[in-house]
Amino acid sequence: MTPSDRIRVRVRVPAKVNVQLAVGAARPDGFHDLANVFLAVGLYDEITVTPADTLRITCEGPDAGQVPLDATNLAARAALALAQRHGIDPSVHIHIAKDIPVAGGMAGGSADGAGALLACDALWSLNSSRDELLSICAELGSDVPFSLIGGAALGTGRGEQLTPLDVGGVFHWVFAVADGGLSTPTVFREFDRLTAGTPVPPPAADPALLDALRTGDAAALAGTLANDLQPAALALRPSLADTLAAGTTAGALAALVSGSGPTTAFLAKSRESAAELAEALLASGTCRTTRVAASPARGATVLEGLLNGY
Ligand code: C5P
C-alpha cells in the first residue's frame, strides 16, 4: 500500500425533520419563501472520499438501489462545484454509506451533498471557510446548508438563509418509512394547486415553537409542530393518514409528515416510549419500516481524515 492509497476522508452527516414548515406563495422563480425550522436528528449517512482517476460514486445500504450514481447526485455536484471554484481536477471516488431514508423528506440527498463538500475540502486541503462552504451548499439545494451546520436552525428565503437556534434538551423521535419516495417539486406543485385562489400568508416562525425548542419541552413542542406541506403530501399519498393515526393511537405526543414526505415523524416522551411506539407502528402494518432517533444532532463532521496522520 502506498501512502496515497491510504489517503481518505470520512464524514458523517445527519438527517433532519422540519418541526415547523411554513410555506408562502410561489415566487416568480418557482421557489416558495419558507419559515423552515430544521432540527437535525441522529440518523446518519457516511461519505468517504478517496483520490481516483475519475469522478465516481458508489453507494451501500438497504436502499442503495434507489440512489442515482451519476452527475445528478448532490454529492457529485458538490465535488464538481468545489473543484471548479478552485480550478482543480474533481477526480475523486465518493462512497456513500446510506442510512437516511431515500426521497423521504429527511434531506438524505442534501446530507450527501454537504458531506461530500466537507470531505473533498479536507481531501484537497482547501481549508475553505464555513461561509464559502455554505454558499456552495446554497447553490446545490435549499436544504443543503442546514445539513452542513446541523443542530437546529430557522431557514428563511427558500430555506437556505439560516439562523441557528438554541435547543435546551433531547427530543425522541420515531420515523415511519413509507414504500417509495415523493418528489419534492411535485409536493410543492400540489401545495400550489390546493392553495390556488386563496391568499397564502407570508410564512413566519411560531414563537411558541421556538420557546419549546429552547426549553427542551417535548409536550410544548408537540402542541406546535406544523407542516404546511402535509395536506399536499396526504393528497398525493392518502395512506399516510393511516400511518399518522396509528402513531397517535399508539401514544405519540404528536405526528406529522416530515418535510415533503412520505416519511412520517412521531414525537415521543422518552427513549423508552419511542421504542414502544416504533414497535406499535410496525405492527400496525401502515409503514415499511421504522427508525428511532434523538435530536438535536451535530452537522457534517469529519470522523477520519488527513489530520489522522496523513
Ligand atoms: O432547492 P431544491 O433543489 O432542494 O428544491 C427542489 C424543488 O423543491 C425546487 O425545484 C422547487 O420545486 C421546490 N422548492 C420550492 N420552494 C423551496 C424549496 C424547494 O418550491 N423553498
Short mmCIF file of C-alpha atoms and ligand atoms in Angstrom, two decimals:
data_model
loop_
_atom_site.label_atom_id
_atom_site.label_comp_id
_atom_site.label_asym_id
_atom_site.label_seq_id
_atom_site.Cartn_x
_atom_site.Cartn_y
_atom_site.Cartn_z
CA MET A 1 0.00 0.00 0.00
CA THR A 2 1.40 3.38 -0.97
CA PRO A 3 0.75 6.42 1.21
CA SER A 4 -1.71 7.80 -1.35
CA ASP A 5 -3.79 4.59 -1.12
CA ARG A 6 -4.38 5.42 2.48
CA ILE A 7 -5.49 8.99 1.94
CA ARG A 8 -9.18 9.20 2.59
CA VAL A 9 -11.63 11.40 4.45
CA ARG A 10 -14.80 10.12 6.09
CA VAL A 11 -17.60 12.49 7.07
CA ARG A 12 -20.83 11.81 8.97
CA VAL A 13 -23.95 13.87 8.18
CA PRO A 14 -27.34 13.82 9.93
CA ALA A 15 -30.90 13.66 8.63
CA LYS A 16 -33.41 16.39 9.50
CA VAL A 17 -37.01 16.79 10.45
CA ASN A 18 -38.87 20.06 9.93
CA VAL A 19 -40.62 20.87 13.21
CA GLN A 20 -42.26 23.82 11.50
CA LEU A 21 -42.55 24.22 7.75
CA ALA A 22 -44.48 27.38 6.93
CA VAL A 23 -44.82 27.85 3.16
CA GLY A 24 -45.61 31.11 1.39
CA ALA A 25 -46.97 31.67 -2.10
CA ALA A 26 -44.93 30.59 -5.14
CA ARG A 27 -42.32 33.21 -6.12
CA PRO A 28 -41.61 34.29 -9.71
CA ASP A 29 -38.57 31.94 -9.74
CA GLY A 30 -40.85 28.98 -8.86
CA PHE A 31 -39.49 28.57 -5.34
CA HIS A 32 -41.54 29.33 -2.22
CA ASP A 33 -40.50 31.57 0.64
CA LEU A 34 -40.35 29.50 3.80
CA ALA A 35 -40.12 29.76 7.54
CA ASN A 36 -38.46 26.39 7.93
CA VAL A 37 -37.47 25.24 11.42
CA PHE A 38 -34.95 22.47 10.86
CA LEU A 39 -33.93 20.02 13.57
CA ALA A 40 -31.10 17.57 12.88
CA VAL A 41 -31.79 14.01 14.03
CA GLY A 42 -29.38 11.21 14.81
CA LEU A 43 -29.75 9.16 11.63
CA TYR A 44 -26.64 9.49 9.50
CA ASP A 45 -25.13 8.93 6.10
CA GLU A 46 -21.36 8.50 5.95
CA ILE A 47 -19.44 9.86 2.99
CA THR A 48 -15.91 8.63 2.28
CA VAL A 49 -13.76 10.26 -0.40
CA THR A 50 -10.53 8.89 -1.86
CA PRO A 51 -8.42 10.09 -4.81
CA ALA A 52 -9.39 8.37 -8.08
CA ASP A 53 -8.77 8.55 -11.85
CA THR A 54 -12.24 9.89 -12.49
CA LEU A 55 -15.20 11.25 -10.52
CA ARG A 56 -17.32 8.29 -9.49
CA ILE A 57 -19.91 7.44 -6.84
CA THR A 58 -20.75 4.18 -5.11
CA CYS A 59 -23.43 3.60 -2.51
CA GLU A 60 -24.17 0.89 0.04
CA GLY A 61 -27.16 0.38 2.33
CA PRO A 62 -30.62 -1.21 2.19
CA ASP A 63 -31.98 1.46 -0.21
CA ALA A 64 -28.77 1.92 -2.22
CA GLY A 65 -30.53 0.80 -5.41
CA GLN A 66 -32.68 3.95 -5.36
CA VAL A 67 -29.70 6.33 -5.21
CA PRO A 68 -28.56 7.84 -8.55
CA LEU A 69 -24.85 7.23 -9.12
CA ASP A 70 -24.45 9.77 -11.93
CA ALA A 71 -23.75 13.52 -12.03
CA THR A 72 -27.26 14.29 -10.73
CA ASN A 73 -26.25 13.01 -7.29
CA LEU A 74 -25.77 16.01 -4.99
CA ALA A 75 -22.50 14.51 -3.74
CA ALA A 76 -21.08 14.57 -7.29
CA ARG A 77 -22.41 18.08 -7.85
CA ALA A 78 -20.76 19.21 -4.60
CA ALA A 79 -17.36 17.81 -5.64
CA LEU A 80 -17.66 19.41 -9.08
CA ALA A 81 -18.71 22.80 -7.70
CA LEU A 82 -15.84 22.88 -5.20
CA ALA A 83 -13.24 21.74 -7.76
CA GLN A 84 -14.49 24.27 -10.30
CA ARG A 85 -14.21 27.13 -7.80
CA HIS A 86 -10.58 26.24 -7.17
CA GLY A 87 -9.69 25.28 -10.73
CA ILE A 88 -8.68 21.75 -9.72
CA ASP A 89 -9.38 18.26 -11.03
CA PRO A 90 -12.55 16.79 -9.45
CA SER A 91 -11.44 13.15 -9.85
CA VAL A 92 -12.47 11.51 -6.62
CA HIS A 93 -14.24 8.35 -5.54
CA ILE A 94 -17.21 9.23 -3.32
CA HIS A 95 -18.64 6.32 -1.34
CA ILE A 96 -21.98 6.83 0.41
CA ALA A 97 -22.95 4.53 3.29
CA LYS A 98 -26.64 5.34 3.26
CA ASP A 99 -28.76 5.06 6.37
CA ILE A 100 -31.11 8.05 5.82
CA PRO A 101 -34.35 7.09 4.01
CA VAL A 102 -34.12 7.90 0.28
CA ALA A 103 -36.52 10.56 -1.14
CA GLY A 104 -38.21 10.51 2.26
CA GLY A 105 -38.38 14.18 3.26
CA MET A 106 -35.41 13.82 5.63
CA ALA A 107 -32.80 15.60 3.47
CA GLY A 108 -30.80 12.45 2.72
CA GLY A 109 -29.64 13.75 -0.68
CA SER A 110 -28.79 17.13 0.84
CA ALA A 111 -26.81 15.37 3.58
CA ASP A 112 -24.71 13.62 0.92
CA GLY A 113 -24.09 16.94 -0.84
CA ALA A 114 -22.94 18.67 2.36
CA GLY A 115 -20.89 15.64 3.41
CA ALA A 116 -19.11 15.30 0.07
CA LEU A 117 -18.35 19.02 0.07
CA LEU A 118 -16.75 18.92 3.52
CA ALA A 119 -14.90 15.69 2.73
CA CYS A 120 -13.48 16.97 -0.58
CA ASP A 121 -12.49 20.24 1.05
CA ALA A 122 -10.40 18.26 3.54
CA LEU A 123 -9.06 15.77 0.95
CA TRP A 124 -7.90 18.60 -1.30
CA SER A 125 -6.57 20.64 1.70
CA LEU A 126 -8.55 23.69 0.60
CA ASN A 127 -9.43 24.91 4.11
CA SER A 128 -12.49 26.77 2.82
CA SER A 129 -14.22 28.98 5.36
CA ARG A 130 -17.60 27.92 6.67
CA ASP A 131 -19.19 30.81 4.73
CA GLU A 132 -17.60 29.64 1.46
CA LEU A 133 -18.89 26.11 2.05
CA LEU A 134 -22.35 27.43 2.98
CA SER A 135 -22.54 29.45 -0.23
CA ILE A 136 -21.77 26.35 -2.34
CA CYS A 137 -24.33 24.40 -0.27
CA ALA A 138 -26.99 27.01 -1.08
CA GLU A 139 -26.23 26.64 -4.82
CA LEU A 140 -26.71 22.88 -4.52
CA GLY A 141 -30.14 22.99 -2.88
CA SER A 142 -32.35 24.71 -0.33
CA ASP A 143 -31.77 22.13 2.46
CA VAL A 144 -28.04 21.56 1.91
CA PRO A 145 -26.75 24.44 4.10
CA PHE A 146 -28.62 23.04 7.10
CA SER A 147 -27.09 19.59 6.59
CA LEU A 148 -23.68 21.23 6.98
CA ILE A 149 -24.46 23.08 10.23
CA GLY A 150 -26.90 20.66 11.93
CA GLY A 151 -28.31 21.33 15.40
CA ALA A 152 -31.42 23.42 14.90
CA ALA A 153 -31.94 26.47 12.71
CA LEU A 154 -34.58 28.69 11.20
CA GLY A 155 -34.30 28.71 7.41
CA THR A 156 -35.79 31.68 5.58
CA GLY A 157 -35.74 32.69 1.92
CA ARG A 158 -36.13 29.35 0.15
CA GLY A 159 -34.80 27.73 3.35
CA GLU A 160 -31.12 28.38 2.72
CA GLN A 161 -30.67 31.50 4.88
CA LEU A 162 -30.00 30.06 8.31
CA THR A 163 -30.24 31.41 11.83
CA PRO A 164 -29.03 28.83 14.37
CA LEU A 165 -31.47 28.12 17.21
CA ASP A 166 -30.88 27.02 20.81
CA VAL A 167 -32.18 23.62 21.83
CA GLY A 168 -32.48 23.03 25.58
CA GLY A 169 -32.98 19.27 25.71
CA VAL A 170 -33.12 15.98 23.85
CA PHE A 171 -36.19 15.13 21.77
CA HIS A 172 -37.00 11.50 20.94
CA TRP A 173 -38.50 10.60 17.57
CA VAL A 174 -39.83 7.65 15.65
CA PHE A 175 -39.79 7.85 11.86
CA ALA A 176 -42.12 5.64 9.84
CA VAL A 177 -40.62 4.97 6.42
CA ALA A 178 -43.14 4.52 3.59
CA ASP A 179 -42.78 2.45 0.43
CA GLY A 180 -41.30 4.57 -2.35
CA GLY A 181 -40.46 8.27 -2.27
CA LEU A 182 -42.25 11.52 -3.01
CA SER A 183 -40.73 14.15 -5.30
CA THR A 184 -40.30 17.50 -3.56
CA PRO A 185 -41.23 19.60 -6.64
CA THR A 186 -44.40 17.51 -7.07
CA VAL A 187 -45.40 18.13 -3.45
CA PHE A 188 -44.80 21.89 -3.81
CA ARG A 189 -46.87 21.86 -7.03
CA GLU A 190 -49.67 20.10 -5.16
CA PHE A 191 -49.41 22.76 -2.42
CA ASP A 192 -49.88 25.41 -5.16
CA ARG A 193 -52.89 23.53 -6.54
CA LEU A 194 -54.52 23.14 -3.12
CA THR A 195 -53.99 26.81 -2.21
CA ALA A 196 -54.93 28.26 -5.62
CA GLY A 197 -57.49 31.04 -5.26
CA THR A 198 -56.89 31.52 -1.53
CA PRO A 199 -54.48 34.08 -0.08
CA VAL A 200 -51.31 32.43 1.28
CA PRO A 201 -49.94 34.48 4.21
CA PRO A 202 -46.21 35.25 4.39
CA PRO A 203 -44.51 32.44 6.32
CA ALA A 204 -43.40 33.17 9.89
CA ALA A 205 -41.77 31.12 12.64
CA ASP A 206 -44.05 30.36 15.60
CA PRO A 207 -42.58 31.95 18.79
CA ALA A 208 -44.20 29.22 20.95
CA LEU A 209 -42.40 26.55 18.93
CA LEU A 210 -39.05 28.33 19.24
CA ASP A 211 -39.65 28.56 23.03
CA ALA A 212 -40.41 24.84 23.21
CA LEU A 213 -37.13 24.08 21.45
CA ARG A 214 -35.20 26.47 23.70
CA THR A 215 -36.61 24.93 26.87
CA GLY A 216 -36.42 21.33 25.63
CA ASP A 217 -40.13 20.83 26.42
CA ALA A 218 -41.40 17.90 24.34
CA ALA A 219 -45.07 18.34 25.30
CA ALA A 220 -44.96 22.01 24.31
CA LEU A 221 -43.15 21.19 21.07
CA ALA A 222 -45.82 18.57 20.32
CA GLY A 223 -48.52 21.25 20.53
CA THR A 224 -46.76 23.47 18.00
CA LEU A 225 -45.45 21.08 15.30
CA ALA A 226 -46.76 22.22 11.91
CA ASN A 227 -46.12 21.36 8.28
CA ASP A 228 -47.89 23.33 5.55
CA LEU A 229 -46.83 20.67 3.01
CA GLN A 230 -48.71 17.95 4.91
CA PRO A 231 -52.08 18.37 3.12
CA ALA A 232 -50.26 18.15 -0.23
CA ALA A 233 -48.30 15.03 0.80
CA LEU A 234 -51.53 13.42 2.09
CA ALA A 235 -53.37 14.29 -1.13
CA LEU A 236 -50.63 12.58 -3.15
CA ARG A 237 -50.27 9.64 -0.74
CA PRO A 238 -53.60 9.20 1.16
CA SER A 239 -52.33 6.11 3.01
CA LEU A 240 -50.07 8.36 5.10
CA ALA A 241 -53.17 9.38 7.08
CA ASP A 242 -53.38 5.78 8.37
CA THR A 243 -49.75 5.90 9.48
CA LEU A 244 -50.27 9.20 11.31
CA ALA A 245 -53.40 7.83 13.01
CA ALA A 246 -51.62 4.60 14.03
CA GLY A 247 -48.85 6.59 15.73
CA THR A 248 -51.27 8.87 17.53
CA THR A 249 -53.32 5.87 18.74
CA ALA A 250 -50.10 4.24 19.96
CA GLY A 251 -49.35 7.22 22.21
CA ALA A 252 -47.19 9.61 20.18
CA LEU A 253 -47.16 13.15 21.62
CA ALA A 254 -47.63 14.38 18.06
CA ALA A 255 -47.42 13.13 14.49
CA LEU A 256 -46.61 14.90 11.23
CA VAL A 257 -45.26 14.36 7.75
CA SER A 258 -41.50 15.02 7.64
CA GLY A 259 -40.81 17.81 5.12
CA SER A 260 -42.29 16.85 1.75
CA GLY A 261 -42.73 13.24 2.92
CA PRO A 262 -43.53 10.43 2.64
CA THR A 263 -41.65 9.68 5.89
CA THR A 264 -43.84 10.47 8.90
CA ALA A 265 -42.38 11.69 12.21
CA PHE A 266 -43.68 10.94 15.71
CA LEU A 267 -42.54 12.77 18.82
CA ALA A 268 -42.23 10.54 21.90
CA LYS A 269 -41.97 11.30 25.64
CA SER A 270 -38.77 9.33 26.16
CA ARG A 271 -36.33 6.93 24.54
CA GLU A 272 -38.33 4.01 26.01
CA SER A 273 -41.67 5.24 24.71
CA ALA A 274 -40.06 5.84 21.30
CA ALA A 275 -39.01 2.17 21.19
CA GLU A 276 -42.55 1.05 22.11
CA LEU A 277 -44.09 3.41 19.59
CA ALA A 278 -41.80 2.09 16.85
CA GLU A 279 -42.95 -1.47 17.59
CA ALA A 280 -46.62 -0.48 17.56
CA LEU A 281 -46.22 1.39 14.26
CA LEU A 282 -44.54 -1.56 12.61
CA ALA A 283 -47.24 -3.91 13.94
CA SER A 284 -49.95 -1.61 12.53
CA GLY A 285 -48.83 -2.53 9.02
CA THR A 286 -49.07 1.10 7.88
CA CYS A 287 -45.38 1.59 7.08
CA ARG A 288 -42.45 -0.28 5.54
CA THR A 289 -40.10 0.14 8.48
CA THR A 290 -39.45 2.39 11.46
CA ARG A 291 -36.39 4.21 12.78
CA VAL A 292 -35.82 5.66 16.25
CA ALA A 293 -33.56 8.70 16.63
CA ALA A 294 -32.86 11.56 19.02
CA SER A 295 -32.28 15.23 18.30
CA PRO A 296 -30.54 17.58 18.06
CA ALA A 297 -27.59 16.07 16.18
CA ARG A 298 -24.28 17.61 15.06
CA GLY A 299 -23.95 18.79 11.49
CA ALA A 300 -21.46 17.37 8.97
CA THR A 301 -18.43 16.13 10.93
CA VAL A 302 -15.09 14.73 9.78
CA LEU A 303 -14.70 11.34 11.51
CA GLU A 304 -11.46 10.29 9.90
CA GLY A 305 -9.17 12.22 7.67
CA LEU A 306 -5.91 13.71 6.78
CA LEU A 307 -5.45 15.00 10.31
CA ASN A 308 -5.20 11.36 11.46
CA GLY A 309 -1.65 11.07 10.29
CA TYR A 310 -1.80 11.65 6.53
O1 C5P B 1 -33.73 23.62 -3.52
P1 C5P B 1 -34.05 22.25 -4.01
O2 C5P B 1 -33.36 21.92 -5.30
O3 C5P B 1 -33.86 21.20 -2.99
O4 C5P B 1 -35.60 22.26 -4.32
C1 C5P B 1 -36.21 21.22 -5.02
C2 C5P B 1 -37.54 21.71 -5.55
O5 C5P B 1 -38.44 21.92 -4.46
C3 C5P B 1 -37.48 23.03 -6.27
O6 C5P B 1 -37.18 22.84 -7.62
C4 C5P B 1 -38.89 23.56 -6.07
O7 C5P B 1 -39.78 22.91 -6.96
C5 C5P B 1 -39.24 23.08 -4.69
N1 C5P B 1 -38.95 24.08 -3.65
C6 C5P B 1 -39.76 25.19 -3.55
N2 C5P B 1 -39.52 26.13 -2.60
C7 C5P B 1 -38.49 25.99 -1.72
C8 C5P B 1 -37.65 24.85 -1.79
C9 C5P B 1 -37.92 23.92 -2.78
O8 C5P B 1 -40.72 25.36 -4.32
N3 C5P B 1 -38.28 26.91 -0.81
#
